[in-house]
mmCIF file of C-alpha atoms in Angstrom:
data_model
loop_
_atom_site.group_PDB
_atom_site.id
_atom_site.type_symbol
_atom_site.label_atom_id
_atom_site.label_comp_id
_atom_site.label_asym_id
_atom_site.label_seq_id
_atom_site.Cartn_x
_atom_site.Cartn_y
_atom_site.Cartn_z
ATOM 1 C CA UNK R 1379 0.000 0.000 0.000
ATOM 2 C CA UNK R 1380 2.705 2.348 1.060
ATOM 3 C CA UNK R 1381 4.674 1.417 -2.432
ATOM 4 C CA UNK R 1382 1.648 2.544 -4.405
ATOM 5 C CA UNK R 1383 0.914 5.726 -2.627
ATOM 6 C CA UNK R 1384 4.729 6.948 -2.925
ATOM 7 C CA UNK R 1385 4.341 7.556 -6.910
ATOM 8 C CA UNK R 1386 0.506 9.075 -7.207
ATOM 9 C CA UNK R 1387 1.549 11.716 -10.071
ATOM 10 C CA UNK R 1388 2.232 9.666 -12.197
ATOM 11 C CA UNK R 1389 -0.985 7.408 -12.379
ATOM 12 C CA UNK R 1390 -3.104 9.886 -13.236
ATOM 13 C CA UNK R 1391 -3.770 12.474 -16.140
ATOM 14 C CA UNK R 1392 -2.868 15.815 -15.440
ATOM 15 C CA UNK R 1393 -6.467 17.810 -15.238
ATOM 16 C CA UNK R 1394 -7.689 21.416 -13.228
ATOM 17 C CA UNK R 1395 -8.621 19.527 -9.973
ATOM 18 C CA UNK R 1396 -6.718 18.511 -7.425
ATOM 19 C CA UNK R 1397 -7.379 15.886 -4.429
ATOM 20 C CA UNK R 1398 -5.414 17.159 -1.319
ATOM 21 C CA UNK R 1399 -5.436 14.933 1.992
ATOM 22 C CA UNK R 1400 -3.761 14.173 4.580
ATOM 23 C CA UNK R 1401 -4.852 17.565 6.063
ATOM 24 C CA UNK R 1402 -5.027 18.352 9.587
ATOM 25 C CA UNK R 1403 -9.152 17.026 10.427
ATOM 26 C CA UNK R 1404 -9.091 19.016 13.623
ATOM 27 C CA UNK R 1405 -9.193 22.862 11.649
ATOM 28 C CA UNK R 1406 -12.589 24.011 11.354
ATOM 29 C CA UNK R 1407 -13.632 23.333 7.286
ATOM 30 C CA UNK R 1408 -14.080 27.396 6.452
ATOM 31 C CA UNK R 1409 -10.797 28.129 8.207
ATOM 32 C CA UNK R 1410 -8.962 25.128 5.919
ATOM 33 C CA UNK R 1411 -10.809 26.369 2.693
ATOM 34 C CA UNK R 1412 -10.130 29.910 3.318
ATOM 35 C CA UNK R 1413 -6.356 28.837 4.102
ATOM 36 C CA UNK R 1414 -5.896 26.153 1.014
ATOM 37 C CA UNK R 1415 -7.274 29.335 -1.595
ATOM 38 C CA UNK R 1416 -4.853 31.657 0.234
ATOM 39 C CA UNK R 1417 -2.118 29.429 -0.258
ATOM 40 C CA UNK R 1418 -3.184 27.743 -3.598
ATOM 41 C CA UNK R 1419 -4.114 30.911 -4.980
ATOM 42 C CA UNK R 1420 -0.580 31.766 -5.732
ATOM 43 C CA UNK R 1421 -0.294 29.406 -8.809
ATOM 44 C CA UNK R 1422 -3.416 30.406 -10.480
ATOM 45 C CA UNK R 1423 -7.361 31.413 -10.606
ATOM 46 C CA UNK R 1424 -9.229 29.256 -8.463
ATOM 47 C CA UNK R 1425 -12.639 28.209 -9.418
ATOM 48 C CA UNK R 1426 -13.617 26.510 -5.952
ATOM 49 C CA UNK R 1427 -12.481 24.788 -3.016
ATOM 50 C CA UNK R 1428 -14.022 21.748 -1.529
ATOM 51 C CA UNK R 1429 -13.820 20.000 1.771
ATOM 52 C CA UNK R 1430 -16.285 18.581 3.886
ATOM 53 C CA UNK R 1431 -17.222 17.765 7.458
ATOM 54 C CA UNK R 1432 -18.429 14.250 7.280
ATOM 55 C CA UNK R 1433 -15.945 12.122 8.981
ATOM 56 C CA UNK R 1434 -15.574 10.240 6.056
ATOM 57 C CA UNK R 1435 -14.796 13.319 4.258
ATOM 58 C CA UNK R 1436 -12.556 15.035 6.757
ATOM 59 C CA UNK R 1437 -8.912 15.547 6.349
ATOM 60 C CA UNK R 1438 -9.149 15.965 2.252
ATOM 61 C CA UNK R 1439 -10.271 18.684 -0.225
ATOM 62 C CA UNK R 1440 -10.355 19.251 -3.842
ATOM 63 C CA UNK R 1441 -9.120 22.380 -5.283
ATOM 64 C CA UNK R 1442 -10.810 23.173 -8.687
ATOM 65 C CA UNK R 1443 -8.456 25.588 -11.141
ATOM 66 C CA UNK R 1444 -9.254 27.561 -14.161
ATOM 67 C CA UNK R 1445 -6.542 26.468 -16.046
ATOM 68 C CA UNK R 1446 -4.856 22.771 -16.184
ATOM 69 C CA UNK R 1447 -0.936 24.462 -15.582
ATOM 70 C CA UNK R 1448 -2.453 26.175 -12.357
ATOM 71 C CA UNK R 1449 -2.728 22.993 -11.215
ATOM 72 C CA UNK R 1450 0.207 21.271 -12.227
ATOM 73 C CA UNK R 1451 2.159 23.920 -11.267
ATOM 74 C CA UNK R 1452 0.782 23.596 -7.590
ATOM 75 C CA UNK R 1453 1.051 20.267 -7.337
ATOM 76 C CA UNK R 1454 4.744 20.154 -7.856
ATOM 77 C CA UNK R 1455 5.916 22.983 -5.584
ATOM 78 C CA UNK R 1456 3.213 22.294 -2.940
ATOM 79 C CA UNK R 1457 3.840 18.652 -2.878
ATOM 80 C CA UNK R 1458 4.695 17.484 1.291
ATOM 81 C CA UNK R 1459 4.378 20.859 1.758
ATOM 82 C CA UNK R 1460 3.928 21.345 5.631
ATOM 83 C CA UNK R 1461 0.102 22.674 6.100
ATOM 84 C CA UNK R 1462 -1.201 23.166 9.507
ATOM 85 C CA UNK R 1463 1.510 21.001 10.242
ATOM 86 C CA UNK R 1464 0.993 18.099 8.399
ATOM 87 C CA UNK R 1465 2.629 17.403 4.642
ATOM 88 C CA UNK R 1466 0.378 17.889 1.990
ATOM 89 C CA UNK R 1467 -0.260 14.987 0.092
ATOM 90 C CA UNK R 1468 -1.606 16.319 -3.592
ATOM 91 C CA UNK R 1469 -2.420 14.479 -6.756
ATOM 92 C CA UNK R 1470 -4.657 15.174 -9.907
ATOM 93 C CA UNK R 1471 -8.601 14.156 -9.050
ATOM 94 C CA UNK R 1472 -9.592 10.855 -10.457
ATOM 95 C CA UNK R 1473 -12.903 12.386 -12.330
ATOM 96 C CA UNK R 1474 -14.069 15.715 -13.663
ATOM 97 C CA UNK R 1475 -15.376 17.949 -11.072
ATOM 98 C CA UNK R 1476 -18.993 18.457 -11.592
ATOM 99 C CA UNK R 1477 -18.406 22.282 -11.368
ATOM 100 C CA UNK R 1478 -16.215 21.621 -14.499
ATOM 101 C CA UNK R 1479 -18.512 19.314 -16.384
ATOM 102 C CA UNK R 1480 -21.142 21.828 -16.067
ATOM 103 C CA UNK R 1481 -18.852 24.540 -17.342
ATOM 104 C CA UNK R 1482 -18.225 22.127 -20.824
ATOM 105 C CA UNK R 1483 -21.686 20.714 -20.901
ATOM 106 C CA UNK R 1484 -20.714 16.717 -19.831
ATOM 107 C CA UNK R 1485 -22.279 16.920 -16.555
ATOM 108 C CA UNK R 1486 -25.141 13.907 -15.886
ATOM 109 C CA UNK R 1487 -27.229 14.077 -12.869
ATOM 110 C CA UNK R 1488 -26.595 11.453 -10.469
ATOM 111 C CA UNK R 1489 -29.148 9.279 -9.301
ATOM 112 C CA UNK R 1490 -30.328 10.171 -5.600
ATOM 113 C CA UNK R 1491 -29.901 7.606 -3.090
ATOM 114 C CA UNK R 1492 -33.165 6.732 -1.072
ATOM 115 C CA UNK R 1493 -32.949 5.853 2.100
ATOM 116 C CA UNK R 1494 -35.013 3.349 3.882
ATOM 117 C CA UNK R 1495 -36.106 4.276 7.790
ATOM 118 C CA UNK R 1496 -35.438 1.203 8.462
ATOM 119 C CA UNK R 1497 -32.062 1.058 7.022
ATOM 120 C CA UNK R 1498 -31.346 3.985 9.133
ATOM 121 C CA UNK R 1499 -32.003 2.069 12.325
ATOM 122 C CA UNK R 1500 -29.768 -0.741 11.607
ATOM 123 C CA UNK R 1501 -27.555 2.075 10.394
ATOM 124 C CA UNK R 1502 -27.351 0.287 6.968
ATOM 125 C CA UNK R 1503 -26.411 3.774 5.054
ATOM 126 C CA UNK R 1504 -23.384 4.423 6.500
ATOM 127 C CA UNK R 1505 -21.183 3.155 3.797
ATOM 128 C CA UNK R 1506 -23.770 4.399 0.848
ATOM 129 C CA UNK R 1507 -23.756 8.150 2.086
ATOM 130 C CA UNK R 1508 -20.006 8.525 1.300
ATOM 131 C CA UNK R 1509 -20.613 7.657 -2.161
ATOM 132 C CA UNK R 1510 -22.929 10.316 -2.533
ATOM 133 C CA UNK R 1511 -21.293 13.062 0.046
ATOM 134 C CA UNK R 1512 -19.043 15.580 -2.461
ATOM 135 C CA UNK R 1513 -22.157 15.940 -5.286
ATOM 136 C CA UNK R 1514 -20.489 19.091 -6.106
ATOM 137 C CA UNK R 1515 -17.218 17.693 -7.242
ATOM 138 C CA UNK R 1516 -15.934 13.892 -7.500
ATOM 139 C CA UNK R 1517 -16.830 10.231 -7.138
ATOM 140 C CA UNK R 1518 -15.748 9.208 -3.552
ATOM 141 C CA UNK R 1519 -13.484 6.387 -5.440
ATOM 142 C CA UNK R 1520 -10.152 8.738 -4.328
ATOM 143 C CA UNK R 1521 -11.219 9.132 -0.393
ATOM 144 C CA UNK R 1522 -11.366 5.499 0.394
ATOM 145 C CA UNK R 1523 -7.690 5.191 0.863
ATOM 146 C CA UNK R 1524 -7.586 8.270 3.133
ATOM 147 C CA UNK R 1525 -7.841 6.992 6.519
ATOM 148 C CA UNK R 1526 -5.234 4.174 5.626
ATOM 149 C CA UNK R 1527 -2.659 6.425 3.996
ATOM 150 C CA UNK R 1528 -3.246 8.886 7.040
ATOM 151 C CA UNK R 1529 -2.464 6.380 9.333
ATOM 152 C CA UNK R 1530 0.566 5.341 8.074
ATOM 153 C CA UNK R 1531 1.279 8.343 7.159
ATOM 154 C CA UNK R 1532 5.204 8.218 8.983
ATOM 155 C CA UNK R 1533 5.670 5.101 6.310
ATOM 156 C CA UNK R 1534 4.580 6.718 3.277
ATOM 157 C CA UNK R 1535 6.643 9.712 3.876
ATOM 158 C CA UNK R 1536 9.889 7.264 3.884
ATOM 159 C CA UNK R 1537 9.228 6.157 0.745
ATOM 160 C CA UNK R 1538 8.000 9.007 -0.922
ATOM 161 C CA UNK R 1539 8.987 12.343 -2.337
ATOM 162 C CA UNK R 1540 10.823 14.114 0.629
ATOM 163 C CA UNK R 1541 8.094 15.518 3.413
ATOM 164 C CA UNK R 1542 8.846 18.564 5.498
ATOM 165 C CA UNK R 1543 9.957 15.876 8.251
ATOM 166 C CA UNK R 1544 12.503 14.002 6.095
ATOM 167 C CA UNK R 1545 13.810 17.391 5.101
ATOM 168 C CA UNK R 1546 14.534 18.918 8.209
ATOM 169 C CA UNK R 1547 15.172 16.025 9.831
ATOM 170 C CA UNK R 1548 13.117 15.665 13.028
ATOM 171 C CA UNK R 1549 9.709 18.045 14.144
ATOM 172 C CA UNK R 1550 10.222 19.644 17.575
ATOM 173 C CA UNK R 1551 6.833 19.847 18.228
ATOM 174 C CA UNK R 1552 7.053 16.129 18.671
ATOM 175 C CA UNK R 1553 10.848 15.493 19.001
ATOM 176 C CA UNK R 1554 11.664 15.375 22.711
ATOM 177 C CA UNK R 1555 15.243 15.901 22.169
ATOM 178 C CA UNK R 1556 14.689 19.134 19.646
ATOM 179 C CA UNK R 1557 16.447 21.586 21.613
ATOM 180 C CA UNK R 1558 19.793 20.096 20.683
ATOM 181 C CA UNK R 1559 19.657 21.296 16.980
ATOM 182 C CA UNK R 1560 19.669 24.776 18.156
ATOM 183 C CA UNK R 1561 22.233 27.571 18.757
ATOM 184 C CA UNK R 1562 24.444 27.469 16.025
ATOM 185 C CA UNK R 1563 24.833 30.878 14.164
ATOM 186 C CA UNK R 1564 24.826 30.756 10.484
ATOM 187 C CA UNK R 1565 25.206 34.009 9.342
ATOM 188 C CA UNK R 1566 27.348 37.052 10.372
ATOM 189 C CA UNK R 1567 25.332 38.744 12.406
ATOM 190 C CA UNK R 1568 24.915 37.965 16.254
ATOM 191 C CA UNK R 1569 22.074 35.192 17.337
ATOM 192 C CA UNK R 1570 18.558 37.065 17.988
ATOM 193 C CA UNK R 1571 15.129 36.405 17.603
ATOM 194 C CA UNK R 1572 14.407 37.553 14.077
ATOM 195 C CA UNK R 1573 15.524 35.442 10.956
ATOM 196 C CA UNK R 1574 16.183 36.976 7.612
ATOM 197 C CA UNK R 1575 14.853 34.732 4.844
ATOM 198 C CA UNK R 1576 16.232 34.688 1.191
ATOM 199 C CA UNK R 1577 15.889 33.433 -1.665
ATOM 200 C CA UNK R 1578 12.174 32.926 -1.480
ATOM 201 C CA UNK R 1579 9.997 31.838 -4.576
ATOM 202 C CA UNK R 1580 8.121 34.060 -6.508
ATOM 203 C CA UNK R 1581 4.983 32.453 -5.559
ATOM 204 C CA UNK R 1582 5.538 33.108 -1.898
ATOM 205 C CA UNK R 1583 2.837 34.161 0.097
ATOM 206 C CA UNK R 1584 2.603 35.526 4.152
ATOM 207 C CA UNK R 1585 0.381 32.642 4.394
ATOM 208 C CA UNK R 1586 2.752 29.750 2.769
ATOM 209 C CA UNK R 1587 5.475 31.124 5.160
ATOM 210 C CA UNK R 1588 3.550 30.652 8.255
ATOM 211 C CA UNK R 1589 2.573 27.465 7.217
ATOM 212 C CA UNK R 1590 6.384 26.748 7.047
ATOM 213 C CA UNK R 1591 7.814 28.282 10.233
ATOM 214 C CA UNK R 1592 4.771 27.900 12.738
ATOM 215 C CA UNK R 1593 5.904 24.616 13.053
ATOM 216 C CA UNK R 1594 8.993 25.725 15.059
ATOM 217 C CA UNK R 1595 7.859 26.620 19.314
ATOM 218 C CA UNK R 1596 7.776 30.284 19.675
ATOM 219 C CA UNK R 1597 6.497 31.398 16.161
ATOM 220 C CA UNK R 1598 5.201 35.284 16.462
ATOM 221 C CA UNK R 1599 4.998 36.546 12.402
ATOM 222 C CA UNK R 1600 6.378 36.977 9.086
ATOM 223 C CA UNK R 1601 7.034 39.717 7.083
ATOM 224 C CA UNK R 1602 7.514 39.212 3.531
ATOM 225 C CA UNK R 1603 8.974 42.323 1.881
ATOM 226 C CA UNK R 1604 7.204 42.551 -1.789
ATOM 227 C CA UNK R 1605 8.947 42.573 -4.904
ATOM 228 C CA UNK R 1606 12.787 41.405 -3.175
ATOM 229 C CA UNK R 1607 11.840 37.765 -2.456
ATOM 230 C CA UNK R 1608 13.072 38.331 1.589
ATOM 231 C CA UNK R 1609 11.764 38.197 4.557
ATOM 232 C CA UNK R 1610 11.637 38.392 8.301
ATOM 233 C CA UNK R 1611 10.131 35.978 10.738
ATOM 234 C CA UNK R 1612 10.430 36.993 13.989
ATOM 235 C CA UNK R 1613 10.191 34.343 17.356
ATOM 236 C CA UNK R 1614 9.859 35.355 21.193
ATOM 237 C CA UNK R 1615 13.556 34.227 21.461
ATOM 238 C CA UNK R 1616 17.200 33.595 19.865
ATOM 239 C CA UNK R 1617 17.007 30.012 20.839
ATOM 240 C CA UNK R 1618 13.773 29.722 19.310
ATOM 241 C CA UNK R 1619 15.266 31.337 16.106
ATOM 242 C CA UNK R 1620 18.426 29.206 16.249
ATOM 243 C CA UNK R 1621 15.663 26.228 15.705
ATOM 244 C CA UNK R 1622 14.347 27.193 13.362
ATOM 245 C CA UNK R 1623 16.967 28.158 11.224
ATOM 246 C CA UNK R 1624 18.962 24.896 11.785
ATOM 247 C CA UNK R 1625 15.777 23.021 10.732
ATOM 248 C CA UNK R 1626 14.931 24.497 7.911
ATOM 249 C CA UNK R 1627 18.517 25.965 6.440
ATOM 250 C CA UNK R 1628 18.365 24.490 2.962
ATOM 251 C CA UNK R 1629 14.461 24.061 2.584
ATOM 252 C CA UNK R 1630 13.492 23.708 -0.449
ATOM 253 C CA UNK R 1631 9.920 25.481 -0.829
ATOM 254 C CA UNK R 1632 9.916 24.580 -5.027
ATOM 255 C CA UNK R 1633 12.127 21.884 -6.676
ATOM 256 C CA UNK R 1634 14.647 24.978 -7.975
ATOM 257 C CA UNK R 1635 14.786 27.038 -5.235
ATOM 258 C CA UNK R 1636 16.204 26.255 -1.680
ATOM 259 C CA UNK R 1637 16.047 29.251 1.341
ATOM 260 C CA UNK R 1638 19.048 30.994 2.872
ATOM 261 C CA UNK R 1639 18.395 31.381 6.187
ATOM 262 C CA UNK R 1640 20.699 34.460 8.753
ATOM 263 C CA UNK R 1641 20.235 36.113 12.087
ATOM 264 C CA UNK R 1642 18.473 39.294 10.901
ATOM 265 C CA UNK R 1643 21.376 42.397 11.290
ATOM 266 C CA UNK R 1644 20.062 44.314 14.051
#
């Protein structure tokens, strides 16, 4: 199973929509929406966004594009990247969104499942109503491995393209030992609590870099300075900093470019 999650681009046609999981289930579903079009948004029009609440349903979303590079585009610089925490895992959808078969005229109704009262009693529907849950946008053929790839989740990232965990090496919101990565200086300018980021992709957003260094204990902001591809993130301390620079000195937010993490000059 793990072996046949690592390599999902490739199994399926490139097309506007894209199924995201492995998404943190305990955000509230307007607060992930409004975050995934803030953060998707920077690779292209977006024609909707859709995640559910169902707890079949939780976890995942499908992001509908205007155009078909929007979305390939995203998919390969947004691929493990670390969203409320948690790697994204992205691929292409496995069917035509319904908002996009509308748009080209291919869109057939689906049938309407009835449900028996009986059936409800001896809670016979369960499986059926996940079948019939995201009407607005796909057949529920691409959630069923969700809760399985979730799970092993730790195992798929091994053999996979490189999540943020494999790339920095450990996560010290879970790593007891994380404080031992810190306090080494990188750049010229003396250890403090603000980092000065370089080297940023164009596509870089406020949001995206939040994403990336919230992760890291004492996270206050970022400051992305438009049009130079810098910024500043600032924590409540130097050791904090030090962290956070160690851990993600190197990171590569897109396949071409890598950061360049310093001690901001003071």
């Amino acid at each position: 199973m793990a072996q046949r999650q690592a390599r999902p681009i490739s199994d399926l046609p490139p097309n506007q929509t894209l199924y995201v999981n492995n998404l943190n289930d305990k955000i509230n579903v307007e607060t992930l929406k409004k975050s995934l079009r803030e953060v998707f948004a920077a690779f292209g029009g977006i024609i909707d966004i859709v995640a559910m609440k169902s707890l079949k349903r939780r976890g995942q979303a499908w992001i509908i594009f205007k155009e078909v590079s929007s979305a390939t585009n995203s998919l390969k610089s947004l691929q493990g990247f670390p969203f409320y925490n948690k790697p994204m895992r992205i691929n292409y959808a496995k069917t035509k969104s319904d908002t996009i078969a509308k748009a080209d005229g291919t869109y057939v109704e689906r049938p309407k499942k009835i449900v028996k009262r009986e059936d409800l009693r001896k809670g016979k529907t369960a499986a059926p109503a996940t079948t019939t849950a995201p009407v607005a946008v796909h057949k529920p053929a691409p959630a069923a491995p969700v809760p399985a790839a979730a799970a092993a989740a730790p195992a798929v990232a091994a053999v996979s393209q490189k999540s943020i965990q494999d790339r920095i090496g450990w996560n010290p919101q879970q790593t007891p030992n994380a404080p031992k990565a810190a306090m080494k200086p990188a750049g010229v300018a003396e250890p403090n609590r603000t980092l000065f980021v370089e080297n940023l992709p164009v596509e870089a957003t406020d949001t995206m870099l939040s994403m990336l260094f919230r992760q890291y204990p004492g996270f206050q902001e970022v400051r992305l300075i438009p049009g130079r591809n810098v910024a500043f993130v600032d924590y409540q301390n130097e050791y904090q900093a030090g962290m956070a620079m160690q851990g993600l000195q190197g990171f590569a937010m897109t396949p071409e470019v890598k950061l360049n993490l310093t001690y901001a000059r003071k």
